[in-house]
Amino acid sequence: MLLRKDLIKVGQDYPDRETALHSFAELFVERGVAKPSYPQAIVDREKIYPTGLPAGSFDIALSHCDSEHVIEPAIGVCTLVNPIDFQMMGGDGTAMHVKIIFMLAIKDPDSQISTLQKLMGVLQNEGLLEEVHAASSPEEVYDALKPYLDV
Amino acid sequence: MSTRIKVLSVCGSGVVTSHMVANKIVDMFADEGYDVDTDECNPSELDGYLSRGSYDFIAYSSPIGDAHGTPAFSAMGLITGLGEDEFMQDALDSLHAAGK
């Protein structure tokens, strides 16, 4: 299981995208799953290759970066009180109003592919995403997502 | 007897999203009777991949440059689930046009 309870934050409020990504990515460094270079790599990559995605009534982001900044594979989730502007993946500059950030630390995609496939299903499950966003604790987020991400 | 095709999946890092897309394509096209081989790369690696191999089509979730005549389709619909059918139809049309 790549989703970790200690990489879930709920009800966060950040002034902008860069602050949000950097602060949340710092947690991955603190937990020892990513190298100190990870937060900046996440911020830089989001600028070049945006990861915002439409997901029904609100948008989500699927932030990640090159595996060289990753120590061990993990998935974190950060829910936001106020939506933050991202751009849509695919590069046409469409503005996204992100309310959940899924942050991935991926080491070797081939060995984590079944989880990535399941995550893709989660991103398309509007009801589940609403449940995640409404959750008031990391435990609630974890319990909501776990059945959908278990491999 | 399934038809073998090769698909190149392109995303920003050439790692995460392209793998998700590639695996989805393998599953979706298996249902249509295709046996799909996939490679994944990032946009800057595209030219190299296209010069080394021949692909039936490209699925991209990051903007790509010149595809050198290889049919290329946005894979955004596969990631969001909005537009999967259009992606399938466009890709199938191009495969059929190529006699596959």
Short mmCIF file of N, CA and C in Angstrom, two decimals, chain A:
data_model
loop_
_atom_site.label_atom_id
_atom_site.label_comp_id
_atom_site.label_asym_id
_atom_site.label_seq_id
_atom_site.Cartn_x
_atom_site.Cartn_y
_atom_site.Cartn_z
N MET A 1 0.84 -1.20 0.00
CA MET A 1 0.00 0.00 0.00
C MET A 1 0.87 1.25 0.00
N LEU A 2 0.71 2.09 -0.99
CA LEU A 2 1.56 3.28 -1.10
C LEU A 2 0.98 4.48 -0.35
N LEU A 3 -0.35 4.48 -0.20
CA LEU A 3 -0.97 5.58 0.53
C LEU A 3 -0.58 5.50 1.99
N ARG A 4 -0.11 6.61 2.55
CA ARG A 4 0.34 6.60 3.94
C ARG A 4 -0.44 7.63 4.75
N LYS A 5 -0.90 7.16 5.91
CA LYS A 5 -1.66 8.05 6.79
C LYS A 5 -0.83 9.26 7.21
N ASP A 6 0.48 9.02 7.38
CA ASP A 6 1.33 10.14 7.83
C ASP A 6 1.73 11.07 6.68
N LEU A 7 1.15 10.83 5.50
CA LEU A 7 1.35 11.75 4.37
C LEU A 7 0.00 12.33 3.93
N ILE A 8 -0.93 12.40 4.87
CA ILE A 8 -2.24 12.97 4.56
C ILE A 8 -2.45 14.21 5.44
N LYS A 9 -2.87 15.30 4.80
CA LYS A 9 -3.21 16.52 5.54
C LYS A 9 -4.58 16.98 5.08
N VAL A 10 -5.42 17.34 6.03
CA VAL A 10 -6.76 17.79 5.65
C VAL A 10 -6.97 19.26 6.02
N GLY A 11 -7.85 19.90 5.26
CA GLY A 11 -8.28 21.26 5.58
C GLY A 11 -7.15 22.28 5.59
N GLN A 12 -6.21 22.12 4.67
CA GLN A 12 -5.09 23.06 4.61
C GLN A 12 -5.49 24.32 3.84
N ASP A 13 -4.79 25.41 4.13
CA ASP A 13 -5.05 26.65 3.41
C ASP A 13 -3.72 27.28 3.04
N TYR A 14 -3.48 27.43 1.77
CA TYR A 14 -2.22 28.00 1.29
C TYR A 14 -2.53 29.19 0.38
N PRO A 15 -1.63 30.17 0.37
CA PRO A 15 -1.89 31.36 -0.44
C PRO A 15 -1.77 31.09 -1.94
N ASP A 16 -0.93 30.17 -2.32
CA ASP A 16 -0.74 29.92 -3.75
C ASP A 16 -0.18 28.51 -3.99
N ARG A 17 -0.10 28.18 -5.27
CA ARG A 17 0.28 26.83 -5.68
C ARG A 17 1.70 26.46 -5.22
N GLU A 18 2.62 27.38 -5.43
CA GLU A 18 4.00 27.06 -5.11
C GLU A 18 4.17 26.79 -3.61
N THR A 19 3.55 27.62 -2.78
CA THR A 19 3.61 27.43 -1.33
C THR A 19 2.98 26.09 -0.95
N ALA A 20 1.83 25.81 -1.55
CA ALA A 20 1.13 24.56 -1.23
C ALA A 20 2.01 23.35 -1.57
N LEU A 21 2.53 23.35 -2.78
CA LEU A 21 3.31 22.19 -3.22
C LEU A 21 4.58 22.04 -2.39
N HIS A 22 5.25 23.16 -2.16
CA HIS A 22 6.51 23.10 -1.42
C HIS A 22 6.28 22.63 0.01
N SER A 23 5.27 23.21 0.67
CA SER A 23 5.00 22.84 2.07
C SER A 23 4.60 21.38 2.17
N PHE A 24 3.71 20.94 1.30
CA PHE A 24 3.24 19.57 1.40
C PHE A 24 4.37 18.58 1.04
N ALA A 25 5.17 18.95 0.06
CA ALA A 25 6.27 18.07 -0.34
C ALA A 25 7.32 17.95 0.77
N GLU A 26 7.45 19.00 1.57
CA GLU A 26 8.39 18.95 2.70
C GLU A 26 8.06 17.79 3.65
N LEU A 27 6.77 17.50 3.76
CA LEU A 27 6.34 16.40 4.62
C LEU A 27 6.94 15.07 4.14
N PHE A 28 7.07 14.92 2.82
CA PHE A 28 7.65 13.70 2.26
C PHE A 28 9.12 13.58 2.65
N VAL A 29 9.78 14.73 2.73
CA VAL A 29 11.19 14.74 3.14
C VAL A 29 11.29 14.38 4.63
N GLU A 30 10.41 15.02 5.43
CA GLU A 30 10.40 14.75 6.88
C GLU A 30 10.14 13.28 7.18
N ARG A 31 9.28 12.65 6.39
CA ARG A 31 8.93 11.25 6.62
C ARG A 31 9.96 10.29 6.04
N GLY A 32 10.94 10.86 5.36
CA GLY A 32 12.03 10.03 4.85
C GLY A 32 11.74 9.29 3.55
N VAL A 33 10.64 9.66 2.87
CA VAL A 33 10.35 8.98 1.60
C VAL A 33 10.93 9.73 0.39
N ALA A 34 11.35 10.99 0.61
CA ALA A 34 11.91 11.76 -0.49
C ALA A 34 13.15 12.52 -0.04
N LYS A 35 13.98 12.83 -1.02
CA LYS A 35 15.23 13.55 -0.74
C LYS A 35 14.95 15.04 -0.56
N PRO A 36 15.90 15.77 0.04
CA PRO A 36 15.69 17.21 0.24
C PRO A 36 15.43 17.97 -1.06
N SER A 37 15.84 17.40 -2.18
CA SER A 37 15.62 18.07 -3.47
C SER A 37 14.17 17.92 -3.97
N TYR A 38 13.40 17.05 -3.31
CA TYR A 38 12.05 16.72 -3.79
C TYR A 38 11.08 17.92 -3.87
N PRO A 39 10.96 18.74 -2.80
CA PRO A 39 9.98 19.84 -2.87
C PRO A 39 10.21 20.77 -4.05
N GLN A 40 11.47 21.17 -4.26
CA GLN A 40 11.72 22.09 -5.38
C GLN A 40 11.47 21.40 -6.71
N ALA A 41 11.79 20.10 -6.79
CA ALA A 41 11.57 19.36 -8.03
C ALA A 41 10.07 19.27 -8.35
N ILE A 42 9.27 19.11 -7.29
CA ILE A 42 7.81 19.07 -7.47
C ILE A 42 7.30 20.43 -7.99
N VAL A 43 7.80 21.51 -7.37
CA VAL A 43 7.38 22.86 -7.78
C VAL A 43 7.80 23.14 -9.22
N ASP A 44 9.06 22.81 -9.54
CA ASP A 44 9.58 23.09 -10.88
C ASP A 44 8.83 22.29 -11.95
N ARG A 45 8.57 21.03 -11.62
CA ARG A 45 7.92 20.19 -12.62
C ARG A 45 6.48 20.64 -12.90
N GLU A 46 5.82 21.08 -11.85
CA GLU A 46 4.43 21.54 -12.02
C GLU A 46 4.38 22.75 -12.96
N LYS A 47 5.44 23.57 -12.93
CA LYS A 47 5.49 24.74 -13.81
C LYS A 47 5.60 24.33 -15.27
N ILE A 48 6.46 23.34 -15.52
CA ILE A 48 6.71 22.92 -16.91
C ILE A 48 5.61 21.98 -17.40
N TYR A 49 5.27 21.01 -16.55
CA TYR A 49 4.25 20.04 -16.93
C TYR A 49 3.16 20.03 -15.87
N PRO A 50 2.15 20.86 -16.06
CA PRO A 50 1.08 20.96 -15.05
C PRO A 50 0.35 19.64 -14.87
N THR A 51 -0.20 19.43 -13.67
CA THR A 51 -0.87 18.16 -13.38
C THR A 51 -2.31 18.34 -12.90
N GLY A 52 -2.89 19.52 -13.11
CA GLY A 52 -4.28 19.71 -12.73
C GLY A 52 -5.21 18.87 -13.60
N LEU A 53 -6.25 18.33 -12.98
CA LEU A 53 -7.20 17.50 -13.74
C LEU A 53 -8.62 17.81 -13.28
N PRO A 54 -9.54 17.90 -14.23
CA PRO A 54 -10.94 18.10 -13.83
C PRO A 54 -11.49 16.81 -13.22
N ALA A 55 -12.23 16.94 -12.14
CA ALA A 55 -12.78 15.74 -11.50
C ALA A 55 -14.18 16.03 -10.99
N GLY A 56 -15.06 16.40 -11.89
CA GLY A 56 -16.43 16.66 -11.49
C GLY A 56 -16.61 18.06 -10.96
N SER A 57 -17.13 18.17 -9.74
CA SER A 57 -17.50 19.49 -9.24
C SER A 57 -16.30 20.33 -8.82
N PHE A 58 -15.16 19.71 -8.65
CA PHE A 58 -13.94 20.50 -8.41
C PHE A 58 -12.77 19.81 -9.10
N ASP A 59 -11.59 20.44 -9.03
CA ASP A 59 -10.44 19.89 -9.73
C ASP A 59 -9.46 19.30 -8.73
N ILE A 60 -8.59 18.46 -9.23
CA ILE A 60 -7.56 17.87 -8.38
C ILE A 60 -6.20 18.05 -9.09
N ALA A 61 -5.12 17.82 -8.36
CA ALA A 61 -3.80 17.83 -8.98
C ALA A 61 -3.11 16.52 -8.64
N LEU A 62 -2.26 16.10 -9.54
CA LEU A 62 -1.56 14.82 -9.40
C LEU A 62 -0.05 15.11 -9.48
N SER A 63 0.44 15.84 -8.48
CA SER A 63 1.82 16.31 -8.55
C SER A 63 2.83 15.18 -8.37
N HIS A 64 3.85 15.21 -9.17
CA HIS A 64 4.93 14.23 -9.04
C HIS A 64 6.16 14.76 -9.75
N CYS A 65 7.26 14.04 -9.63
CA CYS A 65 8.49 14.49 -10.28
C CYS A 65 9.35 13.29 -10.61
N ASP A 66 10.54 13.55 -11.11
CA ASP A 66 11.43 12.46 -11.49
C ASP A 66 11.79 11.59 -10.29
N SER A 67 12.00 10.32 -10.55
CA SER A 67 12.23 9.35 -9.48
C SER A 67 13.57 9.56 -8.77
N GLU A 68 14.47 10.33 -9.37
CA GLU A 68 15.77 10.56 -8.72
C GLU A 68 15.65 11.27 -7.37
N HIS A 69 14.52 11.96 -7.16
CA HIS A 69 14.31 12.68 -5.89
C HIS A 69 13.59 11.83 -4.85
N VAL A 70 13.27 10.59 -5.23
CA VAL A 70 12.45 9.73 -4.38
C VAL A 70 13.30 8.69 -3.68
N ILE A 71 13.02 8.46 -2.39
CA ILE A 71 13.72 7.41 -1.66
C ILE A 71 12.89 6.14 -1.64
N GLU A 72 11.63 6.26 -1.25
CA GLU A 72 10.77 5.10 -1.35
C GLU A 72 9.39 5.52 -1.83
N PRO A 73 8.72 4.64 -2.57
CA PRO A 73 7.44 5.02 -3.17
C PRO A 73 6.37 5.29 -2.13
N ALA A 74 5.58 6.33 -2.38
CA ALA A 74 4.50 6.69 -1.46
C ALA A 74 3.51 7.60 -2.17
N ILE A 75 2.28 7.61 -1.65
CA ILE A 75 1.27 8.54 -2.14
C ILE A 75 0.76 9.34 -0.94
N GLY A 76 0.68 10.67 -1.11
CA GLY A 76 0.13 11.52 -0.08
C GLY A 76 -1.07 12.28 -0.62
N VAL A 77 -1.90 12.75 0.29
CA VAL A 77 -3.11 13.49 -0.09
C VAL A 77 -3.22 14.74 0.77
N CYS A 78 -3.50 15.85 0.13
CA CYS A 78 -3.69 17.11 0.86
C CYS A 78 -5.00 17.74 0.41
N THR A 79 -5.92 17.93 1.36
CA THR A 79 -7.18 18.58 0.98
C THR A 79 -7.12 20.06 1.35
N LEU A 80 -7.72 20.88 0.51
CA LEU A 80 -7.60 22.33 0.63
C LEU A 80 -8.94 22.97 0.94
N VAL A 81 -8.94 23.88 1.89
CA VAL A 81 -10.17 24.60 2.22
C VAL A 81 -10.57 25.49 1.06
N ASN A 82 -9.61 26.26 0.57
CA ASN A 82 -9.86 27.15 -0.55
C ASN A 82 -9.14 26.64 -1.79
N PRO A 83 -9.83 26.59 -2.93
CA PRO A 83 -9.19 26.07 -4.15
C PRO A 83 -7.96 26.88 -4.54
N ILE A 84 -6.98 26.21 -5.07
CA ILE A 84 -5.75 26.86 -5.53
C ILE A 84 -5.67 26.71 -7.05
N ASP A 85 -5.21 27.77 -7.70
CA ASP A 85 -5.09 27.75 -9.16
C ASP A 85 -3.93 26.87 -9.62
N PHE A 86 -4.25 25.92 -10.45
CA PHE A 86 -3.26 25.11 -11.15
C PHE A 86 -3.58 25.24 -12.64
N GLN A 87 -2.71 24.66 -13.45
CA GLN A 87 -3.07 24.55 -14.86
C GLN A 87 -3.39 23.09 -15.18
N MET A 88 -4.19 22.91 -16.20
CA MET A 88 -4.60 21.56 -16.57
C MET A 88 -3.46 20.80 -17.23
N MET A 89 -3.35 19.54 -16.88
CA MET A 89 -2.39 18.66 -17.53
C MET A 89 -2.68 18.67 -19.03
N GLY A 90 -1.64 18.60 -19.82
CA GLY A 90 -1.85 18.59 -21.26
C GLY A 90 -1.39 19.89 -21.91
N GLY A 91 -1.25 20.94 -21.07
CA GLY A 91 -0.51 22.10 -21.53
C GLY A 91 -1.24 23.16 -22.32
N ASP A 92 -2.60 23.15 -22.32
CA ASP A 92 -3.24 24.23 -23.06
C ASP A 92 -3.54 25.43 -22.17
N GLY A 93 -3.06 25.38 -20.92
CA GLY A 93 -3.15 26.55 -20.05
C GLY A 93 -4.49 26.73 -19.36
N THR A 94 -5.41 25.78 -19.53
CA THR A 94 -6.71 25.88 -18.87
C THR A 94 -6.53 25.96 -17.36
N ALA A 95 -7.21 26.94 -16.72
CA ALA A 95 -7.08 27.11 -15.27
C ALA A 95 -7.89 26.05 -14.54
N MET A 96 -7.29 25.47 -13.52
CA MET A 96 -7.96 24.47 -12.69
C MET A 96 -8.04 25.03 -11.28
N HIS A 97 -9.12 24.73 -10.59
CA HIS A 97 -9.28 25.18 -9.21
C HIS A 97 -9.21 23.96 -8.32
N VAL A 98 -8.01 23.70 -7.85
CA VAL A 98 -7.71 22.42 -7.20
C VAL A 98 -8.11 22.42 -5.73
N LYS A 99 -8.83 21.38 -5.33
CA LYS A 99 -9.21 21.23 -3.92
C LYS A 99 -8.61 20.00 -3.26
N ILE A 100 -8.04 19.11 -4.07
CA ILE A 100 -7.29 17.99 -3.48
C ILE A 100 -5.99 17.83 -4.27
N ILE A 101 -4.88 17.78 -3.54
CA ILE A 101 -3.60 17.48 -4.19
C ILE A 101 -3.24 16.03 -3.86
N PHE A 102 -3.10 15.23 -4.90
CA PHE A 102 -2.51 13.90 -4.73
C PHE A 102 -1.04 14.05 -5.08
N MET A 103 -0.17 13.71 -4.15
CA MET A 103 1.26 13.85 -4.44
C MET A 103 1.90 12.47 -4.46
N LEU A 104 2.62 12.21 -5.53
CA LEU A 104 3.19 10.88 -5.71
C LEU A 104 4.71 10.92 -5.58
N ALA A 105 5.23 9.95 -4.89
CA ALA A 105 6.67 9.70 -4.89
C ALA A 105 6.82 8.32 -5.54
N ILE A 106 7.22 8.32 -6.80
CA ILE A 106 7.27 7.07 -7.55
C ILE A 106 8.72 6.75 -7.88
N LYS A 107 9.10 5.54 -7.56
CA LYS A 107 10.48 5.11 -7.76
C LYS A 107 10.59 4.32 -9.06
N ASP A 108 9.79 3.30 -9.18
CA ASP A 108 9.84 2.45 -10.36
C ASP A 108 8.40 2.16 -10.78
N PRO A 109 7.93 2.90 -11.80
CA PRO A 109 6.51 2.81 -12.15
C PRO A 109 6.06 1.39 -12.49
N ASP A 110 6.94 0.59 -13.07
CA ASP A 110 6.52 -0.76 -13.45
C ASP A 110 6.08 -1.58 -12.25
N SER A 111 6.77 -1.40 -11.11
CA SER A 111 6.40 -2.21 -9.96
C SER A 111 5.24 -1.58 -9.18
N GLN A 112 4.90 -0.34 -9.49
CA GLN A 112 3.79 0.30 -8.80
C GLN A 112 2.60 0.52 -9.71
N ILE A 113 2.63 -0.17 -10.86
CA ILE A 113 1.63 0.13 -11.88
C ILE A 113 0.22 -0.22 -11.44
N SER A 114 0.04 -1.28 -10.66
CA SER A 114 -1.33 -1.63 -10.29
C SER A 114 -1.93 -0.56 -9.38
N THR A 115 -1.09 0.03 -8.52
CA THR A 115 -1.58 1.13 -7.68
C THR A 115 -1.88 2.36 -8.53
N LEU A 116 -1.01 2.64 -9.50
CA LEU A 116 -1.24 3.79 -10.37
C LEU A 116 -2.54 3.62 -11.15
N GLN A 117 -2.79 2.38 -11.60
CA GLN A 117 -4.04 2.10 -12.32
C GLN A 117 -5.24 2.37 -11.43
N LYS A 118 -5.12 1.92 -10.17
CA LYS A 118 -6.24 2.12 -9.25
C LYS A 118 -6.42 3.59 -8.95
N LEU A 119 -5.30 4.31 -8.86
CA LEU A 119 -5.39 5.75 -8.60
C LEU A 119 -6.13 6.45 -9.74
N MET A 120 -5.91 5.98 -10.95
CA MET A 120 -6.60 6.54 -12.10
C MET A 120 -8.12 6.36 -11.93
N GLY A 121 -8.52 5.23 -11.39
CA GLY A 121 -9.94 4.99 -11.13
C GLY A 121 -10.46 5.96 -10.07
N VAL A 122 -9.63 6.21 -9.05
CA VAL A 122 -10.03 7.14 -7.98
C VAL A 122 -10.28 8.54 -8.55
N LEU A 123 -9.40 8.97 -9.47
CA LEU A 123 -9.52 10.30 -10.05
C LEU A 123 -10.80 10.46 -10.85
N GLN A 124 -11.39 9.33 -11.24
CA GLN A 124 -12.62 9.38 -12.03
C GLN A 124 -13.85 9.11 -11.18
N ASN A 125 -13.64 8.96 -9.88
CA ASN A 125 -14.75 8.64 -8.96
C ASN A 125 -15.15 9.89 -8.18
N GLU A 126 -16.09 10.62 -8.77
CA GLU A 126 -16.47 11.92 -8.23
C GLU A 126 -16.98 11.83 -6.79
N GLY A 127 -17.80 10.84 -6.51
CA GLY A 127 -18.37 10.68 -5.17
C GLY A 127 -17.29 10.45 -4.13
N LEU A 128 -16.33 9.61 -4.50
CA LEU A 128 -15.23 9.30 -3.58
C LEU A 128 -14.39 10.55 -3.32
N LEU A 129 -14.12 11.32 -4.37
CA LEU A 129 -13.32 12.54 -4.20
C LEU A 129 -14.04 13.54 -3.29
N GLU A 130 -15.36 13.59 -3.43
CA GLU A 130 -16.11 14.50 -2.56
C GLU A 130 -16.04 14.03 -1.11
N GLU A 131 -16.08 12.72 -0.94
CA GLU A 131 -15.96 12.15 0.42
C GLU A 131 -14.58 12.48 1.01
N VAL A 132 -13.55 12.36 0.17
CA VAL A 132 -12.19 12.67 0.62
C VAL A 132 -12.09 14.13 1.02
N HIS A 133 -12.65 15.00 0.18
CA HIS A 133 -12.54 16.42 0.48
C HIS A 133 -13.31 16.81 1.74
N ALA A 134 -14.40 16.09 2.01
CA ALA A 134 -15.22 16.40 3.18
C ALA A 134 -14.62 15.83 4.46
N ALA A 135 -13.66 14.94 4.35
CA ALA A 135 -13.10 14.27 5.53
C ALA A 135 -12.44 15.29 6.46
N SER A 136 -12.57 15.02 7.78
CA SER A 136 -12.03 15.98 8.73
C SER A 136 -10.76 15.49 9.42
N SER A 137 -10.29 14.30 9.04
CA SER A 137 -9.04 13.80 9.62
C SER A 137 -8.31 12.93 8.60
N PRO A 138 -6.98 12.80 8.76
CA PRO A 138 -6.22 11.91 7.88
C PRO A 138 -6.77 10.48 7.90
N GLU A 139 -7.23 10.03 9.06
CA GLU A 139 -7.78 8.67 9.16
C GLU A 139 -8.97 8.51 8.22
N GLU A 140 -9.84 9.52 8.21
CA GLU A 140 -11.03 9.43 7.35
C GLU A 140 -10.64 9.36 5.88
N VAL A 141 -9.64 10.17 5.50
CA VAL A 141 -9.19 10.16 4.10
C VAL A 141 -8.62 8.77 3.77
N TYR A 142 -7.80 8.28 4.68
CA TYR A 142 -7.16 6.98 4.47
C TYR A 142 -8.21 5.88 4.34
N ASP A 143 -9.17 5.86 5.28
CA ASP A 143 -10.18 4.82 5.26
C ASP A 143 -11.06 4.88 4.01
N ALA A 144 -11.30 6.12 3.53
CA ALA A 144 -12.12 6.28 2.32
C ALA A 144 -11.38 5.74 1.09
N LEU A 145 -10.09 6.05 1.02
CA LEU A 145 -9.33 5.71 -0.19
C LEU A 145 -8.80 4.28 -0.19
N LYS A 146 -8.52 3.76 0.99
CA LYS A 146 -7.84 2.47 1.09
C LYS A 146 -8.48 1.36 0.26
N PRO A 147 -9.81 1.17 0.38
CA PRO A 147 -10.41 0.06 -0.39
C PRO A 147 -10.22 0.22 -1.89
N TYR A 148 -10.06 1.47 -2.35
CA TYR A 148 -9.94 1.70 -3.79
C TYR A 148 -8.49 1.60 -4.27
N LEU A 149 -7.55 1.68 -3.32
CA LEU A 149 -6.14 1.66 -3.73
C LEU A 149 -5.43 0.36 -3.35
N ASP A 150 -6.10 -0.46 -2.56
CA ASP A 150 -5.48 -1.74 -2.18
C ASP A 150 -5.26 -2.61 -3.40
N VAL A 151 -4.09 -3.21 -3.45
CA VAL A 151 -3.81 -4.07 -4.61
C VAL A 151 -3.63 -5.52 -4.16
#
